[in-house]
Short mmCIF file of C-alpha atoms in Angstrom, two decimals:
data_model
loop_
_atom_site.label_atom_id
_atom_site.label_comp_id
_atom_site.label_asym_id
_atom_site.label_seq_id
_atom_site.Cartn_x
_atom_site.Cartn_y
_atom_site.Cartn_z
CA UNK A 1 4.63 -20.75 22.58
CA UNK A 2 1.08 -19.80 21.25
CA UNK A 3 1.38 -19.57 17.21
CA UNK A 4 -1.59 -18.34 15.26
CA UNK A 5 -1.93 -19.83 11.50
CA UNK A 6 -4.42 -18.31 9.24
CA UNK A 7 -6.57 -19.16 6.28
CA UNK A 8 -5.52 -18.40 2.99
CA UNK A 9 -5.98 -15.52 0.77
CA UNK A 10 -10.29 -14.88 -0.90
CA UNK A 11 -11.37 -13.19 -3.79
CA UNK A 12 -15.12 -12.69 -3.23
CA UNK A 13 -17.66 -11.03 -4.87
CA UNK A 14 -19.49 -7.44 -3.42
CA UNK A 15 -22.64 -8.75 -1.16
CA UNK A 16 -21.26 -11.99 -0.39
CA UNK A 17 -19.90 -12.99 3.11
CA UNK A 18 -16.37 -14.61 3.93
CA UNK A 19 -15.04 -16.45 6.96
CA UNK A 20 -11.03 -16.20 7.78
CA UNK A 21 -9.79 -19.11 10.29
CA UNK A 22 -7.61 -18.96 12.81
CA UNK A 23 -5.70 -22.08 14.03
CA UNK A 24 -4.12 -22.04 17.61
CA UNK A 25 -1.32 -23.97 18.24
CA UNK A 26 0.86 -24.12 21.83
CA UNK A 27 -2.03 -23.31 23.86
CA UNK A 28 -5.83 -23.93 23.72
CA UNK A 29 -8.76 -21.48 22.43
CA UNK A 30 -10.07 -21.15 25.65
CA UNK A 31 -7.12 -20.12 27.80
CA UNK A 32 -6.57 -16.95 25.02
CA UNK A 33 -9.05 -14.33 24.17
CA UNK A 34 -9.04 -13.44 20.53
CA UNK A 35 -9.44 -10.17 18.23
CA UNK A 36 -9.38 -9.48 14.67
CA UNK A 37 -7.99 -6.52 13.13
CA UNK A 38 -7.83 -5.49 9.83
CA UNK A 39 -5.32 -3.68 7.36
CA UNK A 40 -7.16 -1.48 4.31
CA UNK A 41 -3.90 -1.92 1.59
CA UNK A 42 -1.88 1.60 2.48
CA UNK A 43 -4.26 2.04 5.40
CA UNK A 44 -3.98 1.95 9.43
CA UNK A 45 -4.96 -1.12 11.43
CA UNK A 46 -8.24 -1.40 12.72
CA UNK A 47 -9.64 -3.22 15.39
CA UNK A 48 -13.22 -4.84 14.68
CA UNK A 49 -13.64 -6.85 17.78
CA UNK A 50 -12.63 -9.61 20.49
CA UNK A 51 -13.34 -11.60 23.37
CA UNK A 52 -13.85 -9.84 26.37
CA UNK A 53 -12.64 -12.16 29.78
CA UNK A 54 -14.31 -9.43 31.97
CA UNK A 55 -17.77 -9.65 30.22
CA UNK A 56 -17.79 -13.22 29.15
CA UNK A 57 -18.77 -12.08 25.22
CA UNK A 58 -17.13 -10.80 22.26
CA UNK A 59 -17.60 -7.07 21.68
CA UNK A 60 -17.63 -5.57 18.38
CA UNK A 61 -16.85 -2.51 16.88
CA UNK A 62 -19.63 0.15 16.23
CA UNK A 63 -18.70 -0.20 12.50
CA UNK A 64 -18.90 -3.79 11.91
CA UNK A 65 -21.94 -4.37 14.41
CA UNK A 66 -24.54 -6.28 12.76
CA UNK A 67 -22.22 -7.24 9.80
CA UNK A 68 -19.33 -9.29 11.51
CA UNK A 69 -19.48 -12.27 13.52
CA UNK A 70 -16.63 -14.08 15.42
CA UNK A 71 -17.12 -17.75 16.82
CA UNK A 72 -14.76 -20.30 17.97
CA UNK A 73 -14.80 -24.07 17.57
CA UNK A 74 -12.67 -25.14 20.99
CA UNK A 75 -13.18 -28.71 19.47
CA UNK A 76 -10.33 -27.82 16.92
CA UNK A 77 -9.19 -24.59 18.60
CA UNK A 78 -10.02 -22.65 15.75
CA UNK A 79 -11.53 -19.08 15.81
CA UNK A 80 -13.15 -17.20 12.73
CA UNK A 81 -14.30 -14.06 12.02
CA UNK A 82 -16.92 -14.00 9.25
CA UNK A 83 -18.24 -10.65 7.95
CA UNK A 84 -21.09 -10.44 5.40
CA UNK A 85 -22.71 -8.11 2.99
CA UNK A 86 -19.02 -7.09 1.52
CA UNK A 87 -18.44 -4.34 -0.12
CA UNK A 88 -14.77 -3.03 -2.01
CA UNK A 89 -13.70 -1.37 1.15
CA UNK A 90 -13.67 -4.30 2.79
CA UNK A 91 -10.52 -4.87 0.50
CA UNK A 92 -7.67 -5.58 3.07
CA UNK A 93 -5.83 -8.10 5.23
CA UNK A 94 -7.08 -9.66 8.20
CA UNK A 95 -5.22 -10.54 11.01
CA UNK A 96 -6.16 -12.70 14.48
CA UNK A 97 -4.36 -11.63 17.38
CA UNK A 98 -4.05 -12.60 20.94
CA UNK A 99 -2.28 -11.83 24.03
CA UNK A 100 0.24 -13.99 25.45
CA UNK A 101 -1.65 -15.76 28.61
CA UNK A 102 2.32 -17.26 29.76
CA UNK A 103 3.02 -13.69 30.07
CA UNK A 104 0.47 -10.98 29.71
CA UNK A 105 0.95 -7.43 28.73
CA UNK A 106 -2.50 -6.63 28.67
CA UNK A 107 -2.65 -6.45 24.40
CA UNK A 108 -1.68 -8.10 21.40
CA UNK A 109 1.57 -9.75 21.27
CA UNK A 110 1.07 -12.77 18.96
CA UNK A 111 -0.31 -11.99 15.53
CA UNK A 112 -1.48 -14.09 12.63
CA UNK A 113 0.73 -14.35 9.56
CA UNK A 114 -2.91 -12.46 7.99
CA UNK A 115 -5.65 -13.35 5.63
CA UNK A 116 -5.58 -11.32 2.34
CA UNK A 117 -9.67 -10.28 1.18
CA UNK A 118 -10.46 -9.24 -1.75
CA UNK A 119 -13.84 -7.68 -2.57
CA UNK A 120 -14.11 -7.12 -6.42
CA UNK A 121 -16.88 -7.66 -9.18
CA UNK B 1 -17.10 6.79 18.39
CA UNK B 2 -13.30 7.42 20.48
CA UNK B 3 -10.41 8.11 18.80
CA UNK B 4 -6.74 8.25 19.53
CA UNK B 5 -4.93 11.00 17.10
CA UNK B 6 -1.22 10.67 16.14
CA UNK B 7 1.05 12.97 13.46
CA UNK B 8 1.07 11.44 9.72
CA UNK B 9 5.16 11.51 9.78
CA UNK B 10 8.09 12.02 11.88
CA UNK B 11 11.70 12.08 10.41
CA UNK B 12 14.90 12.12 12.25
CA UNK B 13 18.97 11.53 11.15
CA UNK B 14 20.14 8.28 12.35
CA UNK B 15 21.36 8.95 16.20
CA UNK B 16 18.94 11.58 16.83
CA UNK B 17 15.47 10.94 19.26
CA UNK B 18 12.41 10.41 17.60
CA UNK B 19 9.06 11.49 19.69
CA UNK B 20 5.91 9.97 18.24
CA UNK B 21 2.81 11.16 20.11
CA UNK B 22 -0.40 10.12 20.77
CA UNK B 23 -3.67 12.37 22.10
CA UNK B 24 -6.71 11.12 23.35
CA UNK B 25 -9.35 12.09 26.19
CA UNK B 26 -9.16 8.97 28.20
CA UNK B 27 -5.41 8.22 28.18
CA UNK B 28 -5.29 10.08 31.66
CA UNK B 29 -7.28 6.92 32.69
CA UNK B 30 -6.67 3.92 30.29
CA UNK B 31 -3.43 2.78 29.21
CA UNK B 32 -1.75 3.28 25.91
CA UNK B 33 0.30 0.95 23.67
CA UNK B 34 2.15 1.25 21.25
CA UNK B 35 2.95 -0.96 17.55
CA UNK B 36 5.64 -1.15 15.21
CA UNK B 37 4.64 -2.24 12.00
CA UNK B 38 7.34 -2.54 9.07
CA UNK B 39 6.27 -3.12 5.67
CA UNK B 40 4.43 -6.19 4.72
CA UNK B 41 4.54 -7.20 8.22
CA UNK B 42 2.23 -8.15 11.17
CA UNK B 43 2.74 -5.66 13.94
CA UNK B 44 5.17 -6.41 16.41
CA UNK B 45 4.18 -5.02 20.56
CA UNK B 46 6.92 -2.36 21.28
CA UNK B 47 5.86 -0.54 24.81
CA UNK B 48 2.91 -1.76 26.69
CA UNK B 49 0.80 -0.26 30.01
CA UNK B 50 2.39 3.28 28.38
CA UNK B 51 6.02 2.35 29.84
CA UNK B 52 6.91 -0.84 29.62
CA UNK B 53 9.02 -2.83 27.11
CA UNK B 54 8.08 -6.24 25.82
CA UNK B 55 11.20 -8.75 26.46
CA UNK B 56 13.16 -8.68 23.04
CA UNK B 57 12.59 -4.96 22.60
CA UNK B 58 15.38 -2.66 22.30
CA UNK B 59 16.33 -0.39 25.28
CA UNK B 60 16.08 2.77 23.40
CA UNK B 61 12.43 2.21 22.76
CA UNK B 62 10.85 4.07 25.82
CA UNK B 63 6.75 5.30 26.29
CA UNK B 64 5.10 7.90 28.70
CA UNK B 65 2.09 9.55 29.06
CA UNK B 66 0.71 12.31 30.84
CA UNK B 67 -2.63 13.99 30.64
CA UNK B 68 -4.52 13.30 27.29
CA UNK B 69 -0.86 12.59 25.53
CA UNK B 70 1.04 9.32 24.98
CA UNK B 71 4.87 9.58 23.37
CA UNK B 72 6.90 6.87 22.21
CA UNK B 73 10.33 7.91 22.12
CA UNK B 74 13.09 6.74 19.99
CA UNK B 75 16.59 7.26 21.49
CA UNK B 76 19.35 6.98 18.98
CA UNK B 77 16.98 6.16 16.03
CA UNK B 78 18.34 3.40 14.09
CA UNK B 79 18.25 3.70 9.89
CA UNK B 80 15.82 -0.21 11.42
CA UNK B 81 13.77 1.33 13.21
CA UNK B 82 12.02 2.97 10.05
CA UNK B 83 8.31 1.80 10.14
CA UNK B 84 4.83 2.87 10.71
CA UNK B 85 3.90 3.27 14.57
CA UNK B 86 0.54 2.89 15.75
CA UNK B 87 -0.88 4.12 19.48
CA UNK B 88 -3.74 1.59 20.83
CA UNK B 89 -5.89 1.94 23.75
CA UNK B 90 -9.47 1.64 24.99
CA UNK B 91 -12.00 4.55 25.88
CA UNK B 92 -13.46 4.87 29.43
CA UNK B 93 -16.89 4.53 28.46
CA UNK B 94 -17.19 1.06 29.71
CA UNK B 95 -18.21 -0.51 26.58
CA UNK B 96 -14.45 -2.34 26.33
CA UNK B 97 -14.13 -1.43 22.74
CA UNK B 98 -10.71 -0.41 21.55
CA UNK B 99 -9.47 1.67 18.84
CA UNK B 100 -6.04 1.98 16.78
CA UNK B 101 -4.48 5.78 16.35
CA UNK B 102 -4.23 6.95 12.73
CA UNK B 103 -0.31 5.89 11.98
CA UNK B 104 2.88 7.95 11.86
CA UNK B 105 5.34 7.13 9.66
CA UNK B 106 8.64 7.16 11.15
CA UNK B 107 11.80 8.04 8.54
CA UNK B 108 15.27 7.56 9.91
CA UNK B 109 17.55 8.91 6.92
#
């Protein structure tokens, strides 16, 4: 059973960068392919990104290219999403998700408990 | 950028069938899924590939889509199944990105 733990909740200033982590347990890094989505308090979900397994890269969305970045470290199986130059709508939760690789359904099926940013002066 | 449009609310009386839809030019091609998302919750997968339940999910949650349109359909709404529903898919542009629809809020009361 893949279980995704996140990092805890940030307060951070507007300009400065944060970086949620993502801890896989139950299954390795590499056998998932991971996404972020985030949660604007009263707001939709939004997806900002994610491995793609037919391109071999992550792909971002048009709105957070150039200010998001997602590695992993496979060492630790740990994934993080790190998005810079924050502003207060940036103010939500963020959530890893995967897809279940014992049985696939071709989206997100196992969520994060999510990360709580803050983005205040 | 693509978008996937759904209604802000939907309301039913408990026992009725709630249709939530979902409109978007590439759903004739890509598949649509569909989220449940009760408050101060992580979503939870409800129909998947536009018909298909997730094991665990139950049997009156139901999805189709034809043409540009998506529906999740509610049969026998329970007061439980009050939450915010969210359609997901991908556009057919070939760049792989995907995109979230807007949210209805589903009332059962």
């Amino acid at each position: 059973q893949v279980q995704l733990v996140q990092s805890g909740a940030e307060v951070k200033k507007p300009g400065a960068s944060v970086k949620v982590s993502c801890k896989v347990s139950g299954y390795t890094l590499t056998e998932l392919s991971m996404h972020w989505v985030r949660q604007a308090p009263g707001k939709g979900l939004e997806w900002m990104g994610g491995f793609d397994p037919e391109d071999g890269e992550t792909i971002y969305a048009q709105k957070f290219q150039g200010r998001v970045t997602m590695t992993e470290d496979t060492s630790t199986d740990t994934a993080y999403m790190e998005l810079s130059s924050l502003r207060s709508e940036d103010t939500a939760v963020y959530y890893c998700a995967t897809e279940n690789p014992h049985d696939p359904v071709g989206a997100f099926d196992i969520w994060g408990q999510g990360t709580m940013v803050t983005v205040s002066s | 950028s693509y978008e996937l449009t759904q209604p802000p609310s939907v309301s039913v009386s408990p026992g009725q069938t709630a249709r939530i839809t979902c409109s978007g030019d590439a759903l004739p091609k890509k598949y649509a899924y569909w989220y449940q998302q009760k408050s101060g919750q992580a979503p939870v997968l409800v129909i998947y590939e536009d018909s298909k339940r997730p094991s665990g999910i139950p049997e009156r949650f139901s999805g189709s889509s034809s043409g540009t349109m998506a529906t999740l359909t509610i049969s026998g709404a329970q007061v439980e199944d009050e939450a915010d529903y969210y359609c997901y898919s991908t556009d057919s542009s070939g760049n792989h990105s995907w995109v979230f629809g807007g949210g209805t809020k589903l009332t059962v009361l």
